[in-house]
Short mmCIF file of C-alpha atoms and ligand atoms in Angstrom, two decimals:
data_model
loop_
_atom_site.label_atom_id
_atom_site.label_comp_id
_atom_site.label_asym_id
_atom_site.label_seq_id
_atom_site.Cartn_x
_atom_site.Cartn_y
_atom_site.Cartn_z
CA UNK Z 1 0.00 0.00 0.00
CA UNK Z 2 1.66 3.01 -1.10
CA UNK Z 3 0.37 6.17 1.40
CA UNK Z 4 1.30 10.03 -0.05
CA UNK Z 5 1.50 11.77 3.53
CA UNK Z 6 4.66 13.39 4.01
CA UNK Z 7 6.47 11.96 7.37
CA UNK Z 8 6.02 8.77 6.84
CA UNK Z 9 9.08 7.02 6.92
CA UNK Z 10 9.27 3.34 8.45
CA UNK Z 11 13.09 3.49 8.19
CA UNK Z 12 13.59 6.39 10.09
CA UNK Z 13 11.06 5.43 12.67
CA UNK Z 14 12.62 2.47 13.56
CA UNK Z 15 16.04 4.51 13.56
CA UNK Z 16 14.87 7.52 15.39
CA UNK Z 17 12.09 6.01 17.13
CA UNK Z 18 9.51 8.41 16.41
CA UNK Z 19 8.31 10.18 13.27
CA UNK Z 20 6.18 13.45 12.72
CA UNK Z 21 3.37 13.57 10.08
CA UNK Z 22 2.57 17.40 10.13
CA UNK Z 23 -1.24 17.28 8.59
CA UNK Z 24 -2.71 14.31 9.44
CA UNK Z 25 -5.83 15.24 9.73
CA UNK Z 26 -7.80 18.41 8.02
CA UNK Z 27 -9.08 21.34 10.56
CA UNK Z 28 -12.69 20.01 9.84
CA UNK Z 29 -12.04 16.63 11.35
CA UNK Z 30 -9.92 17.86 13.95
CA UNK Z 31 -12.56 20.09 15.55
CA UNK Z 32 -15.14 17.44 15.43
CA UNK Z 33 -12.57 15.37 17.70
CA UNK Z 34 -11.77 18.60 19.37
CA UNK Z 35 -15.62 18.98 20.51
CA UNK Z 36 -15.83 15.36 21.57
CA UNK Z 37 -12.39 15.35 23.72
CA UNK Z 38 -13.79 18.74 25.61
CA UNK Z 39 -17.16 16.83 26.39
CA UNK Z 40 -14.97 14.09 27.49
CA UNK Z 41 -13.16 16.26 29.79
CA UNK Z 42 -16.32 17.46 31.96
CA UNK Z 43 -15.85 16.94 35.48
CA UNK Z 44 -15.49 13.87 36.71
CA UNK Z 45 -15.03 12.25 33.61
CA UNK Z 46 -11.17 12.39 34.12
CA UNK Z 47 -8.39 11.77 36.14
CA UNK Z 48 -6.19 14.76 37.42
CA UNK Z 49 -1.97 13.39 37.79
CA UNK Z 50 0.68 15.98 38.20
CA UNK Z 51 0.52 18.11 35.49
CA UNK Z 52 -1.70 16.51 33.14
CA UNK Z 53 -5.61 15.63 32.68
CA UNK Z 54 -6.42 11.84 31.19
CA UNK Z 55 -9.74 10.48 30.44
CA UNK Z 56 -10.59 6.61 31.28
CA UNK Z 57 -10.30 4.49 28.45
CA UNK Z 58 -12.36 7.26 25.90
CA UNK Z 59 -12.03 5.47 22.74
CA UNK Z 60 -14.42 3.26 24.11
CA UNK Z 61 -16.73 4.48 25.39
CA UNK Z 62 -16.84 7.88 23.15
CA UNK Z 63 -18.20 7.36 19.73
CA UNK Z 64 -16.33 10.27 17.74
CA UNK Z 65 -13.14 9.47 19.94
CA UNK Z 66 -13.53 6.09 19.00
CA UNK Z 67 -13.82 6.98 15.05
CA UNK Z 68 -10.23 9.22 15.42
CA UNK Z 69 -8.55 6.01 17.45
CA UNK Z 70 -9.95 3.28 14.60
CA UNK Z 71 -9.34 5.78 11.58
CA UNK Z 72 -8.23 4.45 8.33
CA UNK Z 73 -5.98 7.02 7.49
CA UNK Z 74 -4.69 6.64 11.29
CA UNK Z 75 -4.23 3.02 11.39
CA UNK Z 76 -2.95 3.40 7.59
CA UNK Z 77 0.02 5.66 8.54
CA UNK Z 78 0.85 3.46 12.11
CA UNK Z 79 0.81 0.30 10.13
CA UNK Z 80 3.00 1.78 7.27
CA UNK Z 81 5.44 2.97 10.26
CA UNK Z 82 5.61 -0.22 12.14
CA UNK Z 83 5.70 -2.33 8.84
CA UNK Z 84 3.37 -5.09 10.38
CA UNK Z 85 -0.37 -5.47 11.65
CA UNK Z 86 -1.33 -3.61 14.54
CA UNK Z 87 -4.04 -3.58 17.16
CA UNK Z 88 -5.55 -0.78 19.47
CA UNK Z 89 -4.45 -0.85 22.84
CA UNK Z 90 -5.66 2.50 24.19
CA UNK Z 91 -7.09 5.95 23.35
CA UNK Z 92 -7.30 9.09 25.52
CA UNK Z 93 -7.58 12.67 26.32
CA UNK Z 94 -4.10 14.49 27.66
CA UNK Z 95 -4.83 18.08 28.51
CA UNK Z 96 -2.62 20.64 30.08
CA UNK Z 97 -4.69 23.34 31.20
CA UNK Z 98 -3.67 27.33 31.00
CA UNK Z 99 -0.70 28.02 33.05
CA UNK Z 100 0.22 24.38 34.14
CA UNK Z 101 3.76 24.70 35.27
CA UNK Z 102 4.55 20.97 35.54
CA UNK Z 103 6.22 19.75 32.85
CA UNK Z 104 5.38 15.79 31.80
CA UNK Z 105 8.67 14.46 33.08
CA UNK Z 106 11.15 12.54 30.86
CA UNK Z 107 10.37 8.62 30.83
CA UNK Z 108 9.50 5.93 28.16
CA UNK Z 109 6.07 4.23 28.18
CA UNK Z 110 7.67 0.75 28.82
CA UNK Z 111 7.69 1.84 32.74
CA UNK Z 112 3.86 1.28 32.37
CA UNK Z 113 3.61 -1.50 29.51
CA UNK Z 114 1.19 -4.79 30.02
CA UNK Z 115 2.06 -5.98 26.89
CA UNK Z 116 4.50 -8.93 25.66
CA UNK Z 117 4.72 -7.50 22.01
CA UNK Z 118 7.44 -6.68 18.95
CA UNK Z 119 5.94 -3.54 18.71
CA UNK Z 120 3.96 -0.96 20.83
CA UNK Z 121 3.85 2.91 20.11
CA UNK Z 122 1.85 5.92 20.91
CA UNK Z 123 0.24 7.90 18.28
CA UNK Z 124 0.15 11.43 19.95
CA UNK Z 125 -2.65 13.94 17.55
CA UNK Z 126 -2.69 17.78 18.35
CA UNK Z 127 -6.43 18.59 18.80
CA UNK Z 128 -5.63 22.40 19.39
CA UNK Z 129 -2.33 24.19 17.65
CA UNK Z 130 0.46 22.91 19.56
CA UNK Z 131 3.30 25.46 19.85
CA UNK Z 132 6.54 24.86 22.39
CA UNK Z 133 5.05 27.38 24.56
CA UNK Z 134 1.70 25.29 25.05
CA UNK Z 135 3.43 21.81 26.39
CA UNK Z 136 4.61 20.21 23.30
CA UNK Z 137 6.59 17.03 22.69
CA UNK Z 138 10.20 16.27 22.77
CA UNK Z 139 11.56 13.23 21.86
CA UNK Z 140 15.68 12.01 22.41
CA UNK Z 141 16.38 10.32 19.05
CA UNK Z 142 17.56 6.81 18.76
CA UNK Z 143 17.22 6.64 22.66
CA UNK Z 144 14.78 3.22 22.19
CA UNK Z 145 17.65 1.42 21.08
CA UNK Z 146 20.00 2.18 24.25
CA UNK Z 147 21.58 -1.09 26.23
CA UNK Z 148 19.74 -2.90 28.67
CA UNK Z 149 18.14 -3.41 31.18
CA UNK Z 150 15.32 -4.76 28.73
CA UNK Z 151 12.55 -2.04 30.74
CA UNK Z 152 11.93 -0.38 34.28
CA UNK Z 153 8.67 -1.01 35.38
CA UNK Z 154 6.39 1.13 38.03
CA UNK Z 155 6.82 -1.79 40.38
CA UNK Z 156 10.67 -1.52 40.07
CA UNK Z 157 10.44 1.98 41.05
CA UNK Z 158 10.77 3.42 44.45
CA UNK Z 159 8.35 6.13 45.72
CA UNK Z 160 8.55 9.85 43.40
CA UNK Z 161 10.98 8.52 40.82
CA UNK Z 162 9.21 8.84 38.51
CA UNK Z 163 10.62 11.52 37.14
CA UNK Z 164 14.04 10.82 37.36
CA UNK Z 165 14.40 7.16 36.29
CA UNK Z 166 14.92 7.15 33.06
CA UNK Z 167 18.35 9.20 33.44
CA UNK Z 168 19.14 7.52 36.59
CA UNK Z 169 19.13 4.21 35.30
CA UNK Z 170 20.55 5.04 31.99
CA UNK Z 171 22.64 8.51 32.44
CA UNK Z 172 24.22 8.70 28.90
CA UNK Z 173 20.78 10.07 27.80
CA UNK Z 174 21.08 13.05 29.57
CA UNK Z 175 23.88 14.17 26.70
CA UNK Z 176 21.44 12.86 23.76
CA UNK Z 177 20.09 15.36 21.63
CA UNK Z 178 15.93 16.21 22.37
CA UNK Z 179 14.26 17.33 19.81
CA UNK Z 180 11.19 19.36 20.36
CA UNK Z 181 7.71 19.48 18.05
CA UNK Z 182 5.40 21.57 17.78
CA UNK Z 183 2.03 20.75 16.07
CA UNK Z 184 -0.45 22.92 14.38
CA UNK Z 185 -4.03 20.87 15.33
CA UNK Z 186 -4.27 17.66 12.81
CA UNK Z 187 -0.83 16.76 13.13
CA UNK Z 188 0.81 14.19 14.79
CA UNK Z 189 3.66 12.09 15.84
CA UNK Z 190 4.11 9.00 16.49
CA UNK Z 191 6.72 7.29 19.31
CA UNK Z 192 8.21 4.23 19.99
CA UNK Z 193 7.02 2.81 23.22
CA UNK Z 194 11.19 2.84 24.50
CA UNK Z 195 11.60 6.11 23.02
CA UNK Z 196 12.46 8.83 25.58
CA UNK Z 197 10.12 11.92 25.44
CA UNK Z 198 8.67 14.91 27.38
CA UNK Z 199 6.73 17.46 26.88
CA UNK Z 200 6.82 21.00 28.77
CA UNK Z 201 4.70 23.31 31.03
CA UNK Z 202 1.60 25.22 29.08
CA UNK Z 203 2.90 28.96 29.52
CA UNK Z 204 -0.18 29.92 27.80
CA UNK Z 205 -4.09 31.75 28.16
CA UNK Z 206 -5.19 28.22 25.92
CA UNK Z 207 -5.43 24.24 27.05
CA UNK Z 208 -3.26 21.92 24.99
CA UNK Z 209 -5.06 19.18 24.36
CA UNK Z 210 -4.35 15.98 22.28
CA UNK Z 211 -5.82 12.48 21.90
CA UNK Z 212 -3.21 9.60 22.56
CA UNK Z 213 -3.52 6.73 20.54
CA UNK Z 214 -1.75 3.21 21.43
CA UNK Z 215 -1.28 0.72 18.96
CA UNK Z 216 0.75 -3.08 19.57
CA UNK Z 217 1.24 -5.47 17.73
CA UNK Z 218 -1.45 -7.74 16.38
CA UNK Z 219 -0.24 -10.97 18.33
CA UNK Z 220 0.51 -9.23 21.50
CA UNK Z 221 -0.05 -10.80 24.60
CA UNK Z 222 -0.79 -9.88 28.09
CA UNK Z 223 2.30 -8.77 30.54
CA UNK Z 224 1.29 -7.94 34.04
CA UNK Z 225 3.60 -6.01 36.23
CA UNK Z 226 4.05 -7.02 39.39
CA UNK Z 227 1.50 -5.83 41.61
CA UNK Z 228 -0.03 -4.46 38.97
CA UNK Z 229 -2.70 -6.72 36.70
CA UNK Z 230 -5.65 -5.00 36.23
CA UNK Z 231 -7.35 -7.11 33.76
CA UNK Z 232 -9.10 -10.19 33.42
CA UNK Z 233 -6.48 -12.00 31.64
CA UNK Z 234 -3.31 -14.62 32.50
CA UNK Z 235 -0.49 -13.68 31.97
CA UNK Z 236 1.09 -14.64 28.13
CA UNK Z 237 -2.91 -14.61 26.78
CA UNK Z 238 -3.29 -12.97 23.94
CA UNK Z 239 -4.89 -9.65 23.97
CA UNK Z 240 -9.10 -9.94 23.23
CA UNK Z 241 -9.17 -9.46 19.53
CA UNK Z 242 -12.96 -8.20 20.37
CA UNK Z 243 -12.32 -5.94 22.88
CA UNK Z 244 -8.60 -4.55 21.07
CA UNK Z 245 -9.76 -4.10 17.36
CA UNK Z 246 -7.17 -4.10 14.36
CA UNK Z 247 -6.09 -1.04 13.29
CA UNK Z 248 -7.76 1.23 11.08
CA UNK Z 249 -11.36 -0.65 10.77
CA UNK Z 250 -13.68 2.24 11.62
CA UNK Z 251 -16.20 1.64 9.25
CA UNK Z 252 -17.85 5.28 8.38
CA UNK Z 253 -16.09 8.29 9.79
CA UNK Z 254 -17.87 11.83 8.90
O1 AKG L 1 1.01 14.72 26.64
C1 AKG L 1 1.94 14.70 27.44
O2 AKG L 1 2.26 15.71 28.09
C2 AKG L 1 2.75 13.44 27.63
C3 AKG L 1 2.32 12.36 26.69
C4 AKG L 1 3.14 11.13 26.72
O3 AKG L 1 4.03 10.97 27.50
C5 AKG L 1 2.83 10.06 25.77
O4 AKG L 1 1.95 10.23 24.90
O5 AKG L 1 3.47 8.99 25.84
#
């Protein structure tokens, strides 16, 4: 399948460990999904962590959020990018409000992984225009393919380290480059769930808000951490095909 959207280059993602695809989406569809991620974000509807607002599993339960996580042109791109099938995982809301000072700290999203998969990666969309100044994402290039240890998980981690074990269990990252994007609304970019990334404060009047996207492999299977299994599965099951739907099979999006 040959796909004419500037960005995407498997090669370099698997170098780099993330790509950017500038205008993934046109300013039409993005402020339907805009509309539907502020309704999502009424109060308790989400959870409030340091620095940043997430909904509760969203693409499920949200019909246009669901449309953006299962969209063909979506899944096209991520599947072009990982060069294999891929399955949804996850799909929420991240919102910094006005003024939030905290940054999202540097870490990878294997610290929180439940999968046993080749692949997982985060599909990150810009629902508003994302300048530097509003929280946008950095990413440290090639940083997915440092030495071991294989991951750090939460359970590994003692209490408020979060934000500081990435470099203190691998300090040669702290000299890698970071390279920082920001999005107009529509695009996106994609990460590699190894890939070290942050984002910064919002020193703006405006929310930033984007809709996170999680796509694994289609054959992944089910990795809790220990003490940490929230779902009904065993360990090494594969993931529900039902419940985690192949990429890109939204049937009618408006
Ligand atoms: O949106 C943010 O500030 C952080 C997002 C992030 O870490 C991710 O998408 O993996």
């Amino acid at each position: 399948m040959t796909i004419a959207i500037p960005g995407v280059d498997s090669e370099a993602f698997q170098n780099e460990g993330f790509a950017v695809v500038p205008e993934l989406f046109t300013r039409d569809e993005v402020d339907r999904f805009r509309r539907a991620a502020e309704r999502e974000l009424d109060p308790g509807n989400h959870n409030a962590k340091v620095g940043l607002v997430t909904t509760t599993d969203a693409w499920e339960h949200n019909e246009a959020l669901r449309a953006l996580a299962l969209h063909p042109r979506l899944g096209a791109v991520a599947e072009r990018l990982a060069g294999r099938r891929l399955r949804i995982w996850g799909g929420e809301v991240l919102a910094k409000q006005p003024h939030e000072r905290t940054p999202s700290y540097l870490h990878d999203d294997q610290v929180s992984s439940l999968l046993d998969s080749p692949i997982t990666f985060n599909a990150w969309i810009a629902l508003v225009d994302v300048p530097v100044a509003r929280g946008a994402m950095s990413f440290l290039p090639g940083s997915h393919r440092r030495p071991g240890p294989d991951r750090v998980t939460v359970a590994d981690l003692p209490n408020d380290a979060f934000a500081s074990y990435l470099l203190d269990t691998w300090p040669d990252l702290q000299w890698k480059r970071r390279m920082t994007i920001p999005l107009r609304a529509g695009g996106a970019t994609f990460h590699h769930d190894r890939t070290a990334h942050e984002a910064g404060p919002n020193t703006t009047d405006q929310i930033r808000l984007a809709f996170v996207v999680t796509f694994t492999a289609a054959e992944a299977r089910y990795r809790p951490q220990k003490g940490r299994d929230p779902l009904a599965m065993t360990a090494g099951q594969p993931i529900d095909p039902d419940r985690y739907p192949l990429a890109g099979t939204a049937e009618a999006v408006s």
